[in-house]
Short mmCIF file of C-alpha atoms in Angstrom, two decimals:
data_model
loop_
_atom_site.label_atom_id
_atom_site.label_comp_id
_atom_site.label_asym_id
_atom_site.label_seq_id
_atom_site.Cartn_x
_atom_site.Cartn_y
_atom_site.Cartn_z
CA UNK A 1 63.81 -184.53 200.52
CA UNK A 2 62.93 -187.37 198.10
CA UNK A 3 64.07 -190.89 199.01
CA UNK A 4 64.52 -193.19 196.02
CA UNK A 5 65.41 -196.88 195.92
CA UNK A 6 66.70 -199.24 193.23
CA UNK A 7 64.41 -202.09 192.23
CA UNK A 8 64.62 -205.63 190.94
CA UNK A 9 62.44 -205.03 187.95
CA UNK A 10 60.10 -207.55 186.35
CA UNK A 11 60.37 -207.61 182.55
CA UNK A 12 59.22 -209.70 179.61
CA UNK A 13 61.53 -212.67 179.03
CA UNK A 14 64.35 -212.41 176.51
CA UNK A 15 62.44 -214.03 173.64
CA UNK A 16 59.42 -211.75 174.07
CA UNK A 17 61.61 -208.69 174.61
CA UNK A 18 62.89 -209.08 171.04
CA UNK A 19 59.36 -208.07 169.97
CA UNK A 20 58.68 -205.59 172.78
CA UNK A 21 56.48 -203.44 170.50
CA UNK A 22 53.82 -206.17 170.69
CA UNK A 23 53.58 -205.99 174.47
CA UNK A 24 53.86 -202.31 175.43
CA UNK A 25 50.72 -200.25 175.97
CA UNK A 26 49.86 -196.55 176.24
CA UNK A 27 48.24 -194.76 179.11
CA UNK A 28 44.54 -195.55 179.00
CA UNK A 29 43.22 -192.05 178.36
CA UNK A 30 45.37 -191.09 175.37
CA UNK A 31 44.26 -193.62 172.74
CA UNK A 32 40.99 -194.40 171.02
CA UNK A 33 38.69 -197.27 171.95
CA UNK A 34 39.62 -198.99 168.68
CA UNK A 35 43.32 -198.86 169.58
CA UNK A 36 42.60 -200.23 173.05
CA UNK A 37 40.60 -203.14 171.66
CA UNK A 38 43.51 -204.13 169.44
CA UNK A 39 45.76 -204.26 172.50
CA UNK A 40 43.30 -206.39 174.47
CA UNK A 41 43.25 -208.97 171.65
CA UNK A 42 46.91 -209.75 172.37
CA UNK A 43 46.79 -212.10 175.40
CA UNK A 44 50.28 -211.08 176.51
CA UNK A 45 49.96 -207.32 176.16
CA UNK A 46 50.70 -205.34 179.30
CA UNK A 47 47.29 -203.62 179.15
CA UNK A 48 45.82 -206.75 180.82
CA UNK A 49 47.78 -205.84 183.98
CA UNK A 50 47.60 -202.05 183.84
CA UNK A 51 43.93 -201.67 182.84
CA UNK A 52 42.26 -205.05 183.41
CA UNK A 53 38.64 -205.64 182.44
CA UNK A 54 35.75 -207.71 183.78
CA UNK A 55 33.41 -207.75 186.77
CA UNK A 56 36.40 -208.44 189.03
CA UNK A 57 39.03 -206.60 187.05
CA UNK A 58 41.66 -206.57 189.82
CA UNK A 59 41.13 -210.27 190.43
CA UNK A 60 41.55 -210.99 186.72
CA UNK A 61 44.81 -209.04 186.73
CA UNK A 62 46.10 -211.07 189.68
CA UNK A 63 45.28 -214.38 187.95
CA UNK A 64 47.04 -213.26 184.79
CA UNK A 65 50.05 -211.90 186.68
CA UNK A 66 50.46 -215.16 188.61
CA UNK A 67 50.28 -217.13 185.37
CA UNK A 68 52.84 -214.88 183.65
CA UNK A 69 55.26 -215.16 186.57
CA UNK A 70 54.98 -218.93 186.93
CA UNK A 71 55.38 -219.53 183.17
CA UNK A 72 58.29 -217.10 182.80
CA UNK A 73 56.43 -214.64 180.59
CA UNK A 74 57.75 -212.12 183.12
CA UNK A 75 61.12 -212.60 184.81
CA UNK A 76 62.67 -210.65 187.65
CA UNK A 77 66.15 -209.17 187.34
CA UNK A 78 68.66 -210.76 189.69
CA UNK A 79 70.07 -207.55 191.19
CA UNK A 80 68.45 -204.22 192.03
CA UNK A 81 69.15 -201.23 189.83
CA UNK A 82 67.95 -197.96 188.39
CA UNK A 83 66.51 -198.14 184.88
CA UNK A 84 67.49 -195.47 182.36
CA UNK A 85 64.54 -194.66 180.08
CA UNK A 86 64.97 -192.43 177.01
CA UNK A 87 62.26 -191.27 174.61
CA UNK A 88 63.26 -189.97 171.17
CA UNK A 89 60.60 -187.97 169.34
CA UNK A 90 59.79 -185.16 166.92
CA UNK A 91 57.12 -182.50 167.15
CA UNK A 92 54.76 -181.87 164.21
CA UNK A 93 56.31 -179.51 161.69
CA UNK A 94 59.83 -179.83 163.12
CA UNK A 95 62.80 -181.87 161.89
CA UNK A 96 64.56 -181.73 165.26
CA UNK A 97 64.75 -185.02 167.12
CA UNK A 98 64.28 -184.49 170.84
CA UNK A 99 65.40 -186.93 173.50
CA UNK A 100 63.78 -186.88 176.91
CA UNK A 101 66.19 -188.49 179.36
CA UNK A 102 65.05 -190.02 182.61
CA UNK A 103 65.16 -193.05 184.87
CA UNK A 104 62.74 -195.36 186.67
CA UNK A 105 63.06 -196.34 190.31
CA UNK A 106 60.98 -196.53 193.47
CA UNK A 107 60.26 -193.34 195.39
CA UNK A 108 58.80 -193.20 198.87
CA UNK A 109 55.05 -192.51 198.63
CA UNK A 110 54.95 -189.17 200.42
CA UNK A 111 51.68 -187.63 201.54
CA UNK A 112 50.95 -184.31 199.85
CA UNK A 113 51.26 -182.48 203.17
CA UNK A 114 54.92 -183.49 203.42
CA UNK A 115 55.70 -181.21 200.44
CA UNK A 116 58.21 -183.61 198.90
CA UNK A 117 56.09 -184.79 195.97
CA UNK A 118 54.06 -181.83 194.72
CA UNK A 119 50.88 -182.06 192.64
CA UNK A 120 49.51 -179.59 190.12
CA UNK A 121 46.00 -180.98 189.58
CA UNK A 122 43.16 -182.55 191.56
CA UNK A 123 42.05 -186.16 191.26
CA UNK A 124 38.72 -187.98 191.00
CA UNK A 125 38.01 -190.21 194.04
CA UNK A 126 36.55 -193.06 191.95
CA UNK A 127 39.66 -193.28 189.79
CA UNK A 128 41.91 -193.31 192.87
CA UNK A 129 39.89 -196.14 194.43
CA UNK A 130 40.22 -198.17 191.23
CA UNK A 131 44.02 -197.80 191.23
CA UNK A 132 44.27 -198.57 194.95
CA UNK A 133 42.21 -201.75 194.59
CA UNK A 134 44.35 -202.97 191.70
CA UNK A 135 47.51 -202.33 193.72
CA UNK A 136 46.10 -204.03 196.81
CA UNK A 137 45.14 -207.18 194.90
CA UNK A 138 48.24 -207.57 192.74
CA UNK A 139 50.88 -205.75 194.83
CA UNK A 140 52.43 -204.95 191.48
CA UNK A 141 53.29 -201.60 189.92
CA UNK A 142 52.34 -201.81 186.27
CA UNK A 143 53.20 -198.35 184.90
CA UNK A 144 55.44 -195.58 186.16
CA UNK A 145 54.08 -192.16 186.94
CA UNK A 146 56.11 -189.20 185.67
CA UNK A 147 57.90 -186.96 188.15
CA UNK A 148 60.13 -183.92 187.66
CA UNK A 149 63.19 -182.92 189.66
CA UNK A 150 65.42 -179.94 188.89
CA UNK A 151 69.18 -180.29 188.45
CA UNK A 152 70.70 -177.35 186.56
CA UNK A 153 74.10 -179.07 186.62
CA UNK A 154 72.78 -182.14 184.73
CA UNK A 155 75.01 -184.42 186.80
CA UNK A 156 72.97 -187.61 186.40
CA UNK A 157 72.66 -187.36 182.62
CA UNK A 158 76.24 -188.57 182.04
CA UNK A 159 75.51 -191.81 183.91
CA UNK A 160 72.29 -192.23 181.98
CA UNK A 161 74.06 -191.63 178.66
CA UNK A 162 76.64 -194.30 179.49
CA UNK A 163 73.92 -196.82 180.35
CA UNK A 164 71.71 -196.13 177.34
CA UNK A 165 74.61 -197.00 175.01
CA UNK A 166 73.96 -200.64 175.98
CA UNK A 167 70.16 -200.92 175.98
CA UNK A 168 68.09 -203.83 177.24
CA UNK A 169 65.58 -203.22 174.44
CA UNK A 170 63.85 -200.49 172.48
CA UNK A 171 60.67 -199.95 170.52
CA UNK A 172 60.64 -199.27 166.81
CA UNK A 173 58.04 -196.52 167.29
CA UNK A 174 55.28 -196.40 169.86
CA UNK A 175 51.66 -195.26 169.36
CA UNK A 176 52.64 -191.57 169.61
CA UNK A 177 55.60 -191.76 167.25
CA UNK A 178 58.28 -191.93 169.93
CA UNK A 179 61.14 -194.43 170.14
CA UNK A 180 61.51 -195.77 173.69
CA UNK A 181 64.80 -197.20 175.00
CA UNK A 182 65.45 -198.96 178.33
CA UNK A 183 68.81 -199.63 180.01
CA UNK A 184 69.98 -200.68 183.47
CA UNK A 185 72.39 -199.17 186.01
CA UNK A 186 73.52 -201.57 188.76
CA UNK A 187 76.75 -199.90 189.90
CA UNK A 188 76.31 -199.30 193.64
CA UNK A 189 78.38 -196.10 193.74
CA UNK A 190 76.45 -194.56 190.86
CA UNK A 191 73.11 -195.50 192.41
CA UNK A 192 74.18 -193.85 195.67
CA UNK A 193 74.88 -190.69 193.69
CA UNK A 194 71.36 -190.77 192.24
CA UNK A 195 70.02 -191.14 195.77
CA UNK A 196 72.14 -188.27 197.05
CA UNK A 197 70.99 -185.89 194.29
CA UNK A 198 67.30 -186.69 194.81
CA UNK A 199 67.68 -186.45 198.60
CA UNK A 200 68.06 -182.68 198.18
CA UNK A 201 65.18 -182.25 195.73
CA UNK A 202 61.43 -181.91 195.66
CA UNK A 203 59.57 -183.79 192.93
CA UNK A 204 56.72 -182.35 190.88
CA UNK A 205 54.23 -184.96 189.71
CA UNK A 206 53.80 -184.34 185.99
CA UNK A 207 51.59 -187.28 185.09
CA UNK A 208 49.83 -190.06 186.96
CA UNK A 209 48.15 -188.30 189.89
CA UNK A 210 45.53 -191.06 190.26
CA UNK A 211 48.11 -193.86 190.25
CA UNK A 212 50.24 -192.01 192.80
CA UNK A 213 47.26 -191.40 195.08
CA UNK A 214 46.39 -195.08 194.68
CA UNK A 215 49.80 -195.88 196.17
CA UNK A 216 49.16 -193.40 198.99
CA UNK A 217 45.79 -194.98 199.77
CA UNK A 218 47.28 -198.49 199.81
CA UNK A 219 50.19 -197.38 202.00
CA UNK A 220 47.80 -195.75 204.47
CA UNK A 221 45.73 -198.95 204.64
CA UNK A 222 48.81 -201.06 205.33
CA UNK A 223 50.04 -198.64 207.99
CA UNK A 224 46.66 -198.77 209.71
CA UNK A 225 46.85 -202.56 209.77
CA UNK A 226 50.45 -202.60 211.02
CA UNK A 227 51.29 -199.57 213.20
CA UNK A 228 54.69 -201.15 214.02
CA UNK A 229 55.84 -201.09 210.39
CA UNK A 230 59.43 -199.94 209.92
CA UNK A 231 58.82 -197.68 206.91
CA UNK A 232 61.08 -199.80 204.68
CA UNK A 233 58.41 -202.27 203.58
CA UNK A 234 57.97 -202.33 199.76
CA UNK A 235 54.42 -200.96 200.01
CA UNK A 236 55.86 -197.65 201.24
CA UNK A 237 57.21 -197.04 197.73
CA UNK A 238 55.91 -196.14 194.29
CA UNK A 239 57.27 -196.67 190.76
CA UNK A 240 58.20 -193.35 189.15
CA UNK A 241 59.90 -192.13 185.98
CA UNK A 242 62.00 -189.10 186.89
CA UNK A 243 63.17 -186.46 184.39
CA UNK A 244 65.10 -183.22 184.81
CA UNK A 245 62.87 -180.15 184.52
CA UNK A 246 65.91 -178.07 183.51
CA UNK A 247 66.19 -179.95 180.19
CA UNK A 248 64.86 -178.36 177.00
CA UNK A 249 63.61 -181.75 175.76
CA UNK A 250 60.76 -181.61 178.27
CA UNK A 251 57.74 -180.62 176.20
CA UNK A 252 54.28 -179.54 177.36
CA UNK A 253 51.61 -179.39 174.67
CA UNK A 254 48.40 -177.33 174.87
CA UNK A 255 45.00 -178.83 175.59
CA UNK A 256 42.24 -176.82 173.88
CA UNK A 257 38.68 -176.41 175.16
CA UNK A 258 35.82 -177.56 172.94
CA UNK A 259 32.39 -176.22 173.91
CA UNK A 260 30.00 -179.03 173.05
CA UNK A 261 27.05 -176.85 173.94
CA UNK A 262 26.30 -173.33 175.12
CA UNK A 263 24.11 -172.97 178.23
CA UNK A 264 20.45 -172.24 177.52
CA UNK A 265 21.23 -172.80 173.82
CA UNK A 266 22.85 -169.37 173.70
CA UNK A 267 23.06 -167.89 170.20
CA UNK A 268 26.52 -167.37 168.68
CA UNK A 269 26.13 -163.61 168.49
CA UNK A 270 24.98 -163.37 172.12
CA UNK A 271 27.98 -165.43 173.24
CA UNK A 272 30.34 -163.13 171.34
CA UNK A 273 28.61 -160.07 172.84
CA UNK A 274 29.06 -161.44 176.38
CA UNK A 275 32.81 -161.72 175.80
CA UNK A 276 33.28 -158.07 174.82
CA UNK A 277 33.32 -156.56 178.36
CA UNK A 278 36.34 -158.72 179.17
CA UNK A 279 38.19 -159.23 175.86
CA UNK A 280 39.11 -157.44 172.71
CA UNK A 281 37.45 -159.62 170.06
CA UNK A 282 39.11 -159.39 166.64
CA UNK A 283 37.73 -161.34 163.63
CA UNK A 284 40.38 -163.19 161.63
CA UNK A 285 40.27 -164.52 158.08
CA UNK A 286 41.83 -167.96 158.56
CA UNK A 287 41.14 -170.12 161.61
CA UNK A 288 44.33 -172.09 160.97
CA UNK A 289 46.33 -168.94 161.79
CA UNK A 290 44.99 -168.81 165.35
CA UNK A 291 47.82 -170.73 167.10
CA UNK A 292 50.41 -168.42 165.53
CA UNK A 293 48.38 -165.30 166.31
CA UNK A 294 48.23 -166.07 170.04
CA UNK A 295 51.67 -167.69 170.45
CA UNK A 296 53.67 -166.15 173.29
CA UNK A 297 50.96 -163.63 174.19
CA UNK A 298 49.62 -163.79 177.76
CA UNK A 299 45.86 -164.08 178.24
CA UNK A 300 45.29 -164.53 174.49
CA UNK A 301 43.04 -167.17 172.97
CA UNK A 302 41.65 -168.27 169.65
CA UNK A 303 37.89 -168.65 169.24
CA UNK A 304 36.24 -170.57 166.42
CA UNK A 305 32.50 -169.93 166.45
CA UNK A 306 29.95 -170.43 163.69
CA UNK A 307 32.63 -170.81 161.03
CA UNK A 308 34.32 -167.53 162.03
CA UNK A 309 37.71 -167.22 163.72
CA UNK A 310 38.45 -164.61 166.38
CA UNK A 311 41.48 -163.61 168.39
CA UNK A 312 40.60 -162.88 172.03
CA UNK A 313 42.86 -160.85 174.33
CA UNK A 314 41.90 -160.10 177.93
CA UNK A 315 41.54 -156.42 178.76
CA UNK A 316 44.29 -156.06 181.42
CA UNK A 317 42.21 -153.83 183.70
CA UNK A 318 39.58 -156.55 184.25
CA UNK A 319 42.01 -159.20 185.51
CA UNK A 320 41.55 -157.97 189.09
CA UNK A 321 37.96 -159.27 188.93
CA UNK A 322 39.30 -162.86 189.02
CA UNK A 323 38.30 -163.53 192.62
CA UNK A 324 38.67 -167.28 192.97
CA UNK A 325 40.18 -168.40 196.28
CA UNK A 326 43.56 -169.41 194.94
CA UNK A 327 47.11 -168.11 194.68
CA UNK A 328 48.38 -165.27 192.48
CA UNK A 329 50.41 -167.86 190.56
CA UNK A 330 47.23 -169.67 189.53
CA UNK A 331 45.34 -166.47 188.78
CA UNK A 332 48.10 -165.46 186.35
CA UNK A 333 47.60 -168.57 184.18
CA UNK A 334 45.97 -168.29 180.78
CA UNK A 335 43.66 -171.18 181.61
CA UNK A 336 42.49 -169.56 184.85
CA UNK A 337 41.59 -166.48 182.81
CA UNK A 338 39.74 -168.64 180.29
CA UNK A 339 37.81 -170.59 182.90
CA UNK A 340 36.88 -167.50 184.91
CA UNK A 341 36.05 -164.93 182.25
CA UNK A 342 34.63 -167.26 179.56
CA UNK A 343 33.13 -170.24 181.38
CA UNK A 344 32.02 -168.37 184.50
CA UNK A 345 31.39 -164.77 183.45
CA UNK A 346 30.21 -165.24 179.87
CA UNK A 347 28.54 -168.66 180.15
CA UNK A 348 27.42 -168.71 183.80
CA UNK A 349 29.20 -171.93 184.85
CA UNK A 350 30.19 -170.59 188.24
CA UNK A 351 33.22 -171.92 190.09
CA UNK A 352 35.85 -174.61 189.47
CA UNK A 353 33.72 -177.43 190.91
CA UNK A 354 30.78 -176.71 188.61
CA UNK A 355 33.12 -176.40 185.64
CA UNK A 356 34.79 -179.75 186.36
CA UNK A 357 31.40 -181.50 186.35
CA UNK A 358 29.86 -179.57 183.43
CA UNK A 359 29.33 -181.95 180.46
CA UNK A 360 29.41 -179.09 177.96
CA UNK A 361 33.19 -178.88 177.73
CA UNK A 362 35.63 -181.36 176.21
CA UNK A 363 39.41 -181.27 176.32
CA UNK A 364 41.04 -181.80 172.91
CA UNK A 365 44.74 -181.75 172.13
CA UNK A 366 44.52 -181.76 168.35
CA UNK A 367 43.96 -178.25 166.94
CA UNK A 368 42.56 -179.40 163.58
CA UNK A 369 40.13 -181.73 165.34
CA UNK A 370 38.72 -178.76 167.25
CA UNK A 371 37.90 -176.87 164.05
CA UNK A 372 36.54 -179.97 162.30
CA UNK A 373 34.17 -180.85 165.13
CA UNK A 374 32.74 -177.34 165.13
CA UNK A 375 32.32 -177.49 161.33
CA UNK A 376 30.55 -180.87 161.60
CA UNK A 377 28.15 -179.52 164.22
CA UNK A 378 29.52 -181.76 166.98
CA UNK A 379 30.46 -178.69 169.04
CA UNK A 380 29.35 -175.08 169.20
CA UNK A 381 32.76 -173.45 169.60
CA UNK A 382 36.47 -174.13 170.05
CA UNK A 383 38.76 -172.20 172.40
CA UNK A 384 42.40 -172.42 171.31
CA UNK A 385 45.07 -171.96 173.98
CA UNK A 386 48.83 -171.68 174.40
CA UNK A 387 50.77 -174.35 176.22
CA UNK A 388 51.59 -173.99 179.91
CA UNK A 389 55.30 -173.44 180.55
CA UNK A 390 57.49 -175.47 182.88
CA UNK A 391 58.19 -172.27 184.83
CA UNK A 392 54.45 -171.83 185.41
CA UNK A 393 54.10 -175.45 186.57
CA UNK A 394 56.91 -175.01 189.08
CA UNK A 395 55.58 -171.69 190.40
CA UNK A 396 52.06 -173.08 190.87
CA UNK A 397 53.29 -176.24 192.61
CA UNK A 398 55.51 -174.30 194.99
CA UNK A 399 52.60 -171.97 195.78
CA UNK A 400 50.70 -174.98 197.16
CA UNK A 401 47.81 -174.62 194.71
CA UNK A 402 46.56 -176.63 191.74
CA UNK A 403 45.87 -175.67 188.14
CA UNK A 404 42.57 -175.79 186.26
CA UNK A 405 41.72 -179.28 184.93
CA UNK A 406 43.65 -180.59 181.93
CA UNK A 407 46.21 -177.79 182.07
CA UNK A 408 49.24 -179.83 181.09
CA UNK A 409 49.96 -182.52 178.54
CA UNK A 410 53.54 -183.63 179.02
CA UNK A 411 54.78 -185.17 175.79
CA UNK A 412 55.58 -187.87 175.03
CA UNK A 413 53.73 -190.07 177.49
CA UNK A 414 55.48 -192.99 179.15
CA UNK A 415 54.47 -196.44 177.99
CA UNK A 416 53.45 -199.48 180.02
CA UNK A 417 55.11 -202.86 179.65
CA UNK A 418 58.74 -201.68 179.68
CA UNK A 419 59.16 -202.30 183.40
CA UNK A 420 57.07 -203.69 186.25
CA UNK A 421 57.92 -203.71 189.96
CA UNK A 422 56.65 -205.66 192.93
CA UNK A 423 55.74 -204.33 196.38
CA UNK A 424 55.08 -207.76 197.88
CA UNK A 425 56.41 -208.41 201.35
CA UNK A 426 58.47 -211.41 200.19
CA UNK A 427 60.38 -209.09 197.84
CA UNK A 428 61.39 -206.95 200.80
CA UNK A 429 64.81 -208.41 201.50
CA UNK A 430 66.10 -208.52 197.95
CA UNK A 431 64.74 -205.24 196.62
CA UNK A 432 65.04 -202.88 199.55
CA UNK A 433 67.57 -204.19 202.08
CA UNK A 434 70.25 -203.87 199.44
CA UNK A 435 73.67 -202.22 199.90
CA UNK A 436 72.22 -199.12 198.26
CA UNK A 437 69.77 -198.48 201.07
CA UNK A 438 72.33 -196.72 203.22
CA UNK A 439 73.84 -194.72 200.40
CA UNK A 440 72.64 -191.16 201.12
#
């Protein structure tokens, strides 16, 4: 199944690594504009490589990368390895410290049709083109996507635990409140074991669909230019952070739907009336009780409309009306029910394509923010949802279908700046024709 390879990672030099918090950066879409601007003001922050700016953004990234490499801001590790990456975090309202255990390496950039790397959401062509152009110009992987493999025996975790006891560096606390730790495994026998385990596994792409498709697009372009390529060139591979989906430290948080407007300026009472053929609609005294009221209940939602809270529960007999051309696994999802019976049936936004392009819906992860924006008049209504489960993600991916947009928010997010990798041709011999290449 999945072929992985060790890498000779590029990292900030030893002096800068002592202050690694100053140089790491979050994924672009999970922080505010104010937070991003603060990162851009630091001339050595990794955001200048991962999300460059300017008329020729990719060209600017290449200039900066070349400068950082020639002045030893970034240095390449001497030997290839697999990089253990742990994230320690707490969830709001809980004293338990979780630890998500994983590792970073290169994985072959498999086309979707090969059914080795499986997706659970669609991508936007413009965003894929942007990532592909950046990769083509710099030939540098600036942030790892997040992939999931399943190993119920947890065999690799003991090697990761041994490595993480001697970390390369760690953050104090990143933008999301997590503590990130990086370590290195260079033992050839252990790396072969990692390769052997992944060689029998499929990988579900949890986060980073656009970056992964950018690697696919670049690989396809290189193959078209060189039909005699061996398949072992660095540009056949993609930087990925792999975690075990069997672990209970893998958290998926809900993403609520905020209705910024109602079509045709629909009145609140008319909207509520249109829901009644499909849902039981029960008024509730306190909107802040909604997450608890719907927790663990299938096809249940919270609605905050005109200062009034409601609990919605789909009438089971109407579910058969959900006639979208998709798999039973997708139709069973809470969010499919919401998008079909609320957005399509009640509001008239017909079909997944129209819903993806409709400007009247926003995706908000913070529950309190949803209520506040309705109270301030910035939105007409908030739809509160339960989180998607890992079991649902796996069943949908193996069915060959995709979920509604913004279905999953895997937490915490990986950070940029911990590890970079090159896919330049002149790195071919050292990074990929290593003793590990024949290990499976």
